[in-house]
mmCIF file of C-alpha atoms and ligand atoms in Angstrom:
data_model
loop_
_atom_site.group_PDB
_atom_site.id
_atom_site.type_symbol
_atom_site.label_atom_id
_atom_site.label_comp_id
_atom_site.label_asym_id
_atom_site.label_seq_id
_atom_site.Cartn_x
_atom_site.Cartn_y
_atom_site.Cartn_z
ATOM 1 C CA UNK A 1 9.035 -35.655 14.967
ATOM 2 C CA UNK A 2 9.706 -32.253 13.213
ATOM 3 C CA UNK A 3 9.579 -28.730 15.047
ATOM 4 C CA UNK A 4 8.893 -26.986 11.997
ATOM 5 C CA UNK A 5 8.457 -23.150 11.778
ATOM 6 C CA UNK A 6 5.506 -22.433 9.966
ATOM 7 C CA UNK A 7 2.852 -25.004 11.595
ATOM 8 C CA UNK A 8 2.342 -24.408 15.583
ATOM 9 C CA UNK A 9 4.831 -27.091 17.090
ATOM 10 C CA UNK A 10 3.132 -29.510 18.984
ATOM 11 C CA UNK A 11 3.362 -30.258 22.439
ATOM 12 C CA UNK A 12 2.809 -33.024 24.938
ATOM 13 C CA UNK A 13 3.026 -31.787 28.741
ATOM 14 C CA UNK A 14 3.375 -34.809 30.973
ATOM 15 C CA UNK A 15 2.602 -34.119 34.349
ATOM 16 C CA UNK A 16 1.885 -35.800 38.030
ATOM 17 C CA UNK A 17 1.359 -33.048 40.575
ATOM 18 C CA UNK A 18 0.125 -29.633 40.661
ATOM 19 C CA UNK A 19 0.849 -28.393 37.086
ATOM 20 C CA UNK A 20 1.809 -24.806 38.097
ATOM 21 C CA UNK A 21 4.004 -25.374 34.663
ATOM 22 C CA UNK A 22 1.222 -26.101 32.912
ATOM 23 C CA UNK A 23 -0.599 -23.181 33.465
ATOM 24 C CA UNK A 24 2.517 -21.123 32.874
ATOM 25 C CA UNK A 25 2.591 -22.828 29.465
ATOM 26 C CA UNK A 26 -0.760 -22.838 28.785
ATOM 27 C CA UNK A 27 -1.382 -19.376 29.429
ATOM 28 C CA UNK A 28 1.619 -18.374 27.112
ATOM 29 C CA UNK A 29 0.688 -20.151 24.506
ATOM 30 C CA UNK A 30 -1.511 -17.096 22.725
ATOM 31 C CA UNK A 31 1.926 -15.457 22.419
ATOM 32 C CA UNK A 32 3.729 -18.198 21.134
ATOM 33 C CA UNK A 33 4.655 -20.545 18.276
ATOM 34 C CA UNK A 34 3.348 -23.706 20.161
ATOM 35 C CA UNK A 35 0.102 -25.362 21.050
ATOM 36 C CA UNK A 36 -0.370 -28.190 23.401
ATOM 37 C CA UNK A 37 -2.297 -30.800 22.046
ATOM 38 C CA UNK A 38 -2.533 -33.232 25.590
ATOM 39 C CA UNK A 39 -2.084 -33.488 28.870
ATOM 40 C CA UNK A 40 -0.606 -37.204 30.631
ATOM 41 C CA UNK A 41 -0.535 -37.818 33.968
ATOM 42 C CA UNK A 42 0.966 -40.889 35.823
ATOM 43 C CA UNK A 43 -1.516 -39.610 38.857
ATOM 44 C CA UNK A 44 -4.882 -39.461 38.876
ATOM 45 C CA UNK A 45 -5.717 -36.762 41.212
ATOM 46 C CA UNK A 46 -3.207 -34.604 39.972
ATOM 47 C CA UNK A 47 -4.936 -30.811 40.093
ATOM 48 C CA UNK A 48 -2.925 -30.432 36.533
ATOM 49 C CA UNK A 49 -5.310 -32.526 34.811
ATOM 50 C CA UNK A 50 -8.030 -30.183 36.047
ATOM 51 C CA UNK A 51 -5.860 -27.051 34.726
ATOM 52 C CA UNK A 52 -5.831 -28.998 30.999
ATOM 53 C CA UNK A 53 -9.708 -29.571 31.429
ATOM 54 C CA UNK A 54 -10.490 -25.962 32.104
ATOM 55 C CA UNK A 55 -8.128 -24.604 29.087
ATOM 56 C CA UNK A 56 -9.976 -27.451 26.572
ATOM 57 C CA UNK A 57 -6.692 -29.433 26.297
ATOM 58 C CA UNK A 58 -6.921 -33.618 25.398
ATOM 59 C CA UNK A 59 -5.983 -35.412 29.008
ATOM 60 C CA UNK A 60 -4.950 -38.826 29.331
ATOM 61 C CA UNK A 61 -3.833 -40.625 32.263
ATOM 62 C CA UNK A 62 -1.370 -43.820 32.801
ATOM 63 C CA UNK A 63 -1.467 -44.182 36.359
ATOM 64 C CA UNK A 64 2.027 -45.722 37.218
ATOM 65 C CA UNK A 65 0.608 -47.841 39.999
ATOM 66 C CA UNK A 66 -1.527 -50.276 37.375
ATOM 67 C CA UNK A 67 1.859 -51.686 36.227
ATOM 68 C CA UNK A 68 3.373 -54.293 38.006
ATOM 69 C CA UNK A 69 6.628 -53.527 35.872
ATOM 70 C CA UNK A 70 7.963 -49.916 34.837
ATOM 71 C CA UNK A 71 8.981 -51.224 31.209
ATOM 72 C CA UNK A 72 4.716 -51.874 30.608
ATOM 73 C CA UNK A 73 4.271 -48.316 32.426
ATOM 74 C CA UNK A 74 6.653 -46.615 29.869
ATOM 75 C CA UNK A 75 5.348 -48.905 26.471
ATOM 76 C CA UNK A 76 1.421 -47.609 27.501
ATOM 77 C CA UNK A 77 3.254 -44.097 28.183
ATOM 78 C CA UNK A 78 4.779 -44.326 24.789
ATOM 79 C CA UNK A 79 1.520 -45.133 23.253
ATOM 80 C CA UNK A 80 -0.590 -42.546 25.259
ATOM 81 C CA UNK A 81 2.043 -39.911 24.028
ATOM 82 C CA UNK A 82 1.855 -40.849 19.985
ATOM 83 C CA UNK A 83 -1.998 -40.768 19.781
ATOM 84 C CA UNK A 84 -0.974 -37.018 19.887
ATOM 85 C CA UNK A 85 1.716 -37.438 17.489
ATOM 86 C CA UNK A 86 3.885 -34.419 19.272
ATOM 87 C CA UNK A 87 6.824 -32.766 18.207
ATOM 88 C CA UNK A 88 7.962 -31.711 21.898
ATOM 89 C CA UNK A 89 7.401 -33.617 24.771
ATOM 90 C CA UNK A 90 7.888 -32.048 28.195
ATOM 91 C CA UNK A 91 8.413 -33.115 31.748
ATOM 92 C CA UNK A 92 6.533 -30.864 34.239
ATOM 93 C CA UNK A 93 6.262 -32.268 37.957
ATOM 94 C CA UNK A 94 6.414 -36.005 36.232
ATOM 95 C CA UNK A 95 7.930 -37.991 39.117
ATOM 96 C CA UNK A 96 8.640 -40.910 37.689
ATOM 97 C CA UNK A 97 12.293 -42.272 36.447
ATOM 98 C CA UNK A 98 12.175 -43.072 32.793
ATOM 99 C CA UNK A 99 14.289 -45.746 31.448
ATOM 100 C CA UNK A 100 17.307 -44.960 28.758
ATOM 101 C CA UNK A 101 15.216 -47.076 26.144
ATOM 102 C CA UNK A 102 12.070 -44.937 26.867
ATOM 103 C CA UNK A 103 14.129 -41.790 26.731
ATOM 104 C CA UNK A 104 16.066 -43.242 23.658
ATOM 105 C CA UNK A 105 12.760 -42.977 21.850
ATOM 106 C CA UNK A 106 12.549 -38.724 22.646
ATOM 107 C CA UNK A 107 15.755 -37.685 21.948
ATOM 108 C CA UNK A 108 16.308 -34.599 21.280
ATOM 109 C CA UNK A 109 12.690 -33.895 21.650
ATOM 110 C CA UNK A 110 12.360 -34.518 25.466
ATOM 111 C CA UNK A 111 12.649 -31.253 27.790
ATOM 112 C CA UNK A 112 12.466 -31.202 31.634
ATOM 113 C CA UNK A 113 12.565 -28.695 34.390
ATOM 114 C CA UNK A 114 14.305 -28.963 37.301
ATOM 115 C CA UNK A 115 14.556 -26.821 40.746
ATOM 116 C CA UNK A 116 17.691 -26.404 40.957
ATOM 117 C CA UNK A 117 20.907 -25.054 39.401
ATOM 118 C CA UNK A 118 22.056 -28.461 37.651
ATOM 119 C CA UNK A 119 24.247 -30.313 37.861
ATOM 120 C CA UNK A 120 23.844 -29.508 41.317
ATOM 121 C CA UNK A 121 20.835 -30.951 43.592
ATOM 122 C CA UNK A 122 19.646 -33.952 41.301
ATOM 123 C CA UNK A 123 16.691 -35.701 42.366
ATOM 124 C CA UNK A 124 14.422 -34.861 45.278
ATOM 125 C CA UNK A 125 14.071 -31.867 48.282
ATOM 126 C CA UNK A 126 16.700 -29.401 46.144
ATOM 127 C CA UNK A 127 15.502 -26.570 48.443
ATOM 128 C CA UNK A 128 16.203 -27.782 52.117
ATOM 129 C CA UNK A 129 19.592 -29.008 50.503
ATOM 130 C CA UNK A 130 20.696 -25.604 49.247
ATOM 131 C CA UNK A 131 19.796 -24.179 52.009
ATOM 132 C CA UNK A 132 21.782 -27.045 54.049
ATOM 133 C CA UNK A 133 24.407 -26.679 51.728
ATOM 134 C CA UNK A 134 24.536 -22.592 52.744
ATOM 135 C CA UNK A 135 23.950 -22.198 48.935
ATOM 136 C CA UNK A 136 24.040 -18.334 47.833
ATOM 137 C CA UNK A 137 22.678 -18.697 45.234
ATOM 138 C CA UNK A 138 20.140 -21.091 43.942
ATOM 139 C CA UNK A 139 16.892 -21.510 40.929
ATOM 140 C CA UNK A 140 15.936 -24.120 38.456
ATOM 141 C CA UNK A 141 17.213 -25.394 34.545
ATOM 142 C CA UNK A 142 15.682 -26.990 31.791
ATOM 143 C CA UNK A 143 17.123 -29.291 30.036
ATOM 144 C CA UNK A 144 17.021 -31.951 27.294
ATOM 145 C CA UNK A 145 16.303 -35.352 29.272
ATOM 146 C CA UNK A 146 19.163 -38.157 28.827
ATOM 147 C CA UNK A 147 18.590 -41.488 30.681
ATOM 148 C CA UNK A 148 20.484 -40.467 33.673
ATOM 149 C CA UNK A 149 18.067 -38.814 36.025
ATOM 150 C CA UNK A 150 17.616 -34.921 36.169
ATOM 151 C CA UNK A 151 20.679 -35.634 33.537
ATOM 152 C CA UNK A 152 21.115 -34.285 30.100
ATOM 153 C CA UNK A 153 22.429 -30.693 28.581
ATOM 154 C CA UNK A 154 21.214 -27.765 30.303
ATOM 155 C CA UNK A 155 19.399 -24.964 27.980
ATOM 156 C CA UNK A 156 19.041 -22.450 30.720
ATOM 157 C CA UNK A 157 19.169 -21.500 34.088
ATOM 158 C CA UNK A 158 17.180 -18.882 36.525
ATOM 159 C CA UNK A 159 19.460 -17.889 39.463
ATOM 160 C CA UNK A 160 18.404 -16.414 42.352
ATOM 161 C CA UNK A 161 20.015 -15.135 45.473
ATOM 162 C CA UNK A 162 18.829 -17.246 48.628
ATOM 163 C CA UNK A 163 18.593 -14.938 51.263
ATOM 164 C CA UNK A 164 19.710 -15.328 55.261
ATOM 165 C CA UNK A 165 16.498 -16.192 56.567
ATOM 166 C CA UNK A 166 14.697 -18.116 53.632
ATOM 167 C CA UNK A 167 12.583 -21.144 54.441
ATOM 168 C CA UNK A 168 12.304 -24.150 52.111
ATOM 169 C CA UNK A 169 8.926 -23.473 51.047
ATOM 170 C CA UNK A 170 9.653 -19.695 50.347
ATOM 171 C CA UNK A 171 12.442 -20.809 48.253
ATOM 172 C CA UNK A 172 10.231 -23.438 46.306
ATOM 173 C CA UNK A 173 7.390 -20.398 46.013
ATOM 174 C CA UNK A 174 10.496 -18.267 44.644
ATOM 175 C CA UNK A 175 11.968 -20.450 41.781
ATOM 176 C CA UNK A 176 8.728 -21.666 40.958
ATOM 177 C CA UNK A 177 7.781 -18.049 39.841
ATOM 178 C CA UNK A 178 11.115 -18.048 37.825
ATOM 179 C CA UNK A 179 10.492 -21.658 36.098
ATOM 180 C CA UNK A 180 7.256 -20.089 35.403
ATOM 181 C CA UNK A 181 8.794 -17.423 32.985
ATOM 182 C CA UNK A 182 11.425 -19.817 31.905
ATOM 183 C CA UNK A 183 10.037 -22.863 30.685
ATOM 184 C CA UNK A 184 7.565 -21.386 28.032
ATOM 185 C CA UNK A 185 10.145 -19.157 27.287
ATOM 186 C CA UNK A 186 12.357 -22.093 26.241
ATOM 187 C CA UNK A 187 9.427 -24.068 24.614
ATOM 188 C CA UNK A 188 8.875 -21.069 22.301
ATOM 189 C CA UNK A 189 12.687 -20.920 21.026
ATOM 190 C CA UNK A 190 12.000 -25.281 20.312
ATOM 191 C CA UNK A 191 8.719 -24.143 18.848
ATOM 192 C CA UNK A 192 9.883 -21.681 16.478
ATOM 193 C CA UNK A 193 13.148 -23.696 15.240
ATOM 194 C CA UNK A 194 15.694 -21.949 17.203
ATOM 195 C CA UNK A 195 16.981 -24.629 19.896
ATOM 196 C CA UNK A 196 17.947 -27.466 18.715
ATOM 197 C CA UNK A 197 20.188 -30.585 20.149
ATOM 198 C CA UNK A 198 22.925 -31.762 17.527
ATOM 199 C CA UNK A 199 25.554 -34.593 18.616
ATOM 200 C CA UNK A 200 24.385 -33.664 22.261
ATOM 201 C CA UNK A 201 25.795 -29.400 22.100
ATOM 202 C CA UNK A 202 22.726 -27.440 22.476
ATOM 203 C CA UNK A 203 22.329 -24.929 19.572
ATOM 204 C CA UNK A 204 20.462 -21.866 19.573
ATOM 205 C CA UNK A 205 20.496 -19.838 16.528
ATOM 206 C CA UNK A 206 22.800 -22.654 15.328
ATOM 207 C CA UNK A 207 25.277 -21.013 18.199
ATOM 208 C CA UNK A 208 26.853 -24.046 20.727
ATOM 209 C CA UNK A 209 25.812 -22.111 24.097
ATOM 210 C CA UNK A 210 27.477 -22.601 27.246
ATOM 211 C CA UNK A 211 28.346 -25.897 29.354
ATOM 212 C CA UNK A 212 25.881 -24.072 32.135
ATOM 213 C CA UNK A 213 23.368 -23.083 29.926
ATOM 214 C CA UNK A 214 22.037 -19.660 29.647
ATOM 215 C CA UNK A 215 21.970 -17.693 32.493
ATOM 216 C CA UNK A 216 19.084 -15.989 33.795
ATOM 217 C CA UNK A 217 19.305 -13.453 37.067
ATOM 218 C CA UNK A 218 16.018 -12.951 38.977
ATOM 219 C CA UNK A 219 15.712 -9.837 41.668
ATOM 220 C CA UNK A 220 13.036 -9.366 44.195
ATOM 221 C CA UNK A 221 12.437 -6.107 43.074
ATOM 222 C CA UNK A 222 13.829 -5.956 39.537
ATOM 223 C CA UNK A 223 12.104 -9.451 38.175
ATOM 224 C CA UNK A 224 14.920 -10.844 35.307
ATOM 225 C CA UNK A 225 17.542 -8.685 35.380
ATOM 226 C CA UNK A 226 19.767 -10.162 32.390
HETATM 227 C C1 LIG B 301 8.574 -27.952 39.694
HETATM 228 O O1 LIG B 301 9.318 -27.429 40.751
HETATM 229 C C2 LIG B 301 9.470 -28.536 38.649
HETATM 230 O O2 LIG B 301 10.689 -27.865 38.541
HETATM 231 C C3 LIG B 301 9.704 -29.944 39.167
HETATM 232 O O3 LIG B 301 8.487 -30.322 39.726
HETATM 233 C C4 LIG B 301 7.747 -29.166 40.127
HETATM 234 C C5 LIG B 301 6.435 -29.225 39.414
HETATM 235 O O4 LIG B 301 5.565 -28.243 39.871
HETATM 236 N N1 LIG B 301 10.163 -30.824 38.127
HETATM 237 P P1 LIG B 301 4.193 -28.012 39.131
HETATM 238 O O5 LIG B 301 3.438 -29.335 39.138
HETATM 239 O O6 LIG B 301 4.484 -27.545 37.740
HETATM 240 O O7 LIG B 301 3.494 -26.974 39.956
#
């Protein structure tokens, strides 16, 4: 796979819930250097197939549950993904663990988003544990995928400040606004040849940035502050 500069990068969104990504993506995409070329689900109903539909995109679906074994799920995955012959594939609400061999396949060229400030909160429910953590602070990274699970090096983060009274859902409804500016945001820097992964150190403008990732700060009022 090649992200090259001149050609719009293509990208594979693979999805399994309600694909608020998606649309984030999709409706940056007139402003940016990539174009998705298809949609996979591993759930049929998922109201993200119906977002692709709508914007013209290529859908597919491997339903997870028609596999008696995951490695069959992931080699009808694999194939599902290469009819589109991407040079990016992302992770967007896909909630199912991928194998190291799978993710072997994509590296380097495998993104995910994740609500919460890795490493912290891997896995499921990252708001009510913040929040039972008495977090400050909390928001969501996106980072390349590695085999261990919500694992790999973090490209950037969007922080926000909890709150005293927030509720779980009003802190999902908060950093999902935030991962929607981020994650086309980072898609673009892949798409135009900017990001890169080399010997696992994530480069961007062929700079090593920070163990963290880039920071991002979210107000309220203000939007991204810096
Ligand atoms: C997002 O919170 C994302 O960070 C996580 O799953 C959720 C997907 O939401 N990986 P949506 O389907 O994009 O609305």
């Amino acid at each position: 796979m090649n992200n090259a500069t001149s050609a719009a990068c293509k990208v594979v969104v693979l999805i399994g819930g309600s694909g608020s990504n998606l649309q984030a993506l999709i409706d940056a995409m007139p402003n940016s250097h990539y174009e998705i070329v298809g949609v996979i689900s591993h759930n049929p109903t998922a109201f993200g197939l119906e977002r692709a539909k709508k914007a013209h995109i290529q859908t597919a679906i491997v339903d997870h549950t028609a596999f008696a074994e995951r490695s069959h799920f992931e080699v009808a995955l694999h194939e599902a993904i290469q009819n589109f012959k991407p040079d990016l594939v992302l992770l967007a609400g896909f909630m199912r663990i991928l194998s190291d061999a799978f993710v072997t396949q994509y590296t380097s060229h495998l993104l995910n988003i994740h609500p919460s400030l890795l490493p912290k909160f891997k896995g499921l429910h990252t708001h009510q544990r913040a929040l039972e953590q008495g977090e400050t602070h909390h928001g969501a990274s996106v980072h390349f995928v590695s085999a261990e699970l919500d694992g790999g090096p973090v490209i950037a983060q969007t922080i926000i400040e909890v709150g005293e009274d927030a509720s779980a859902e009003a802190l999902q409804q908060r950093v999902l606004k935030t991962e929607h500016w981020l994650y086309p945001e980072i898609v673009n820097w892949f798409s135009n040849g900017r990001l890169k992964l080399s010997q696992n150190v994530v480069l961007l403008d062929n700079q090593p940035i920070p163990e963290t990732g880039l920071q991002f700060i979210f107000t309220e009022t203000e939007g991204i502050k810096q």
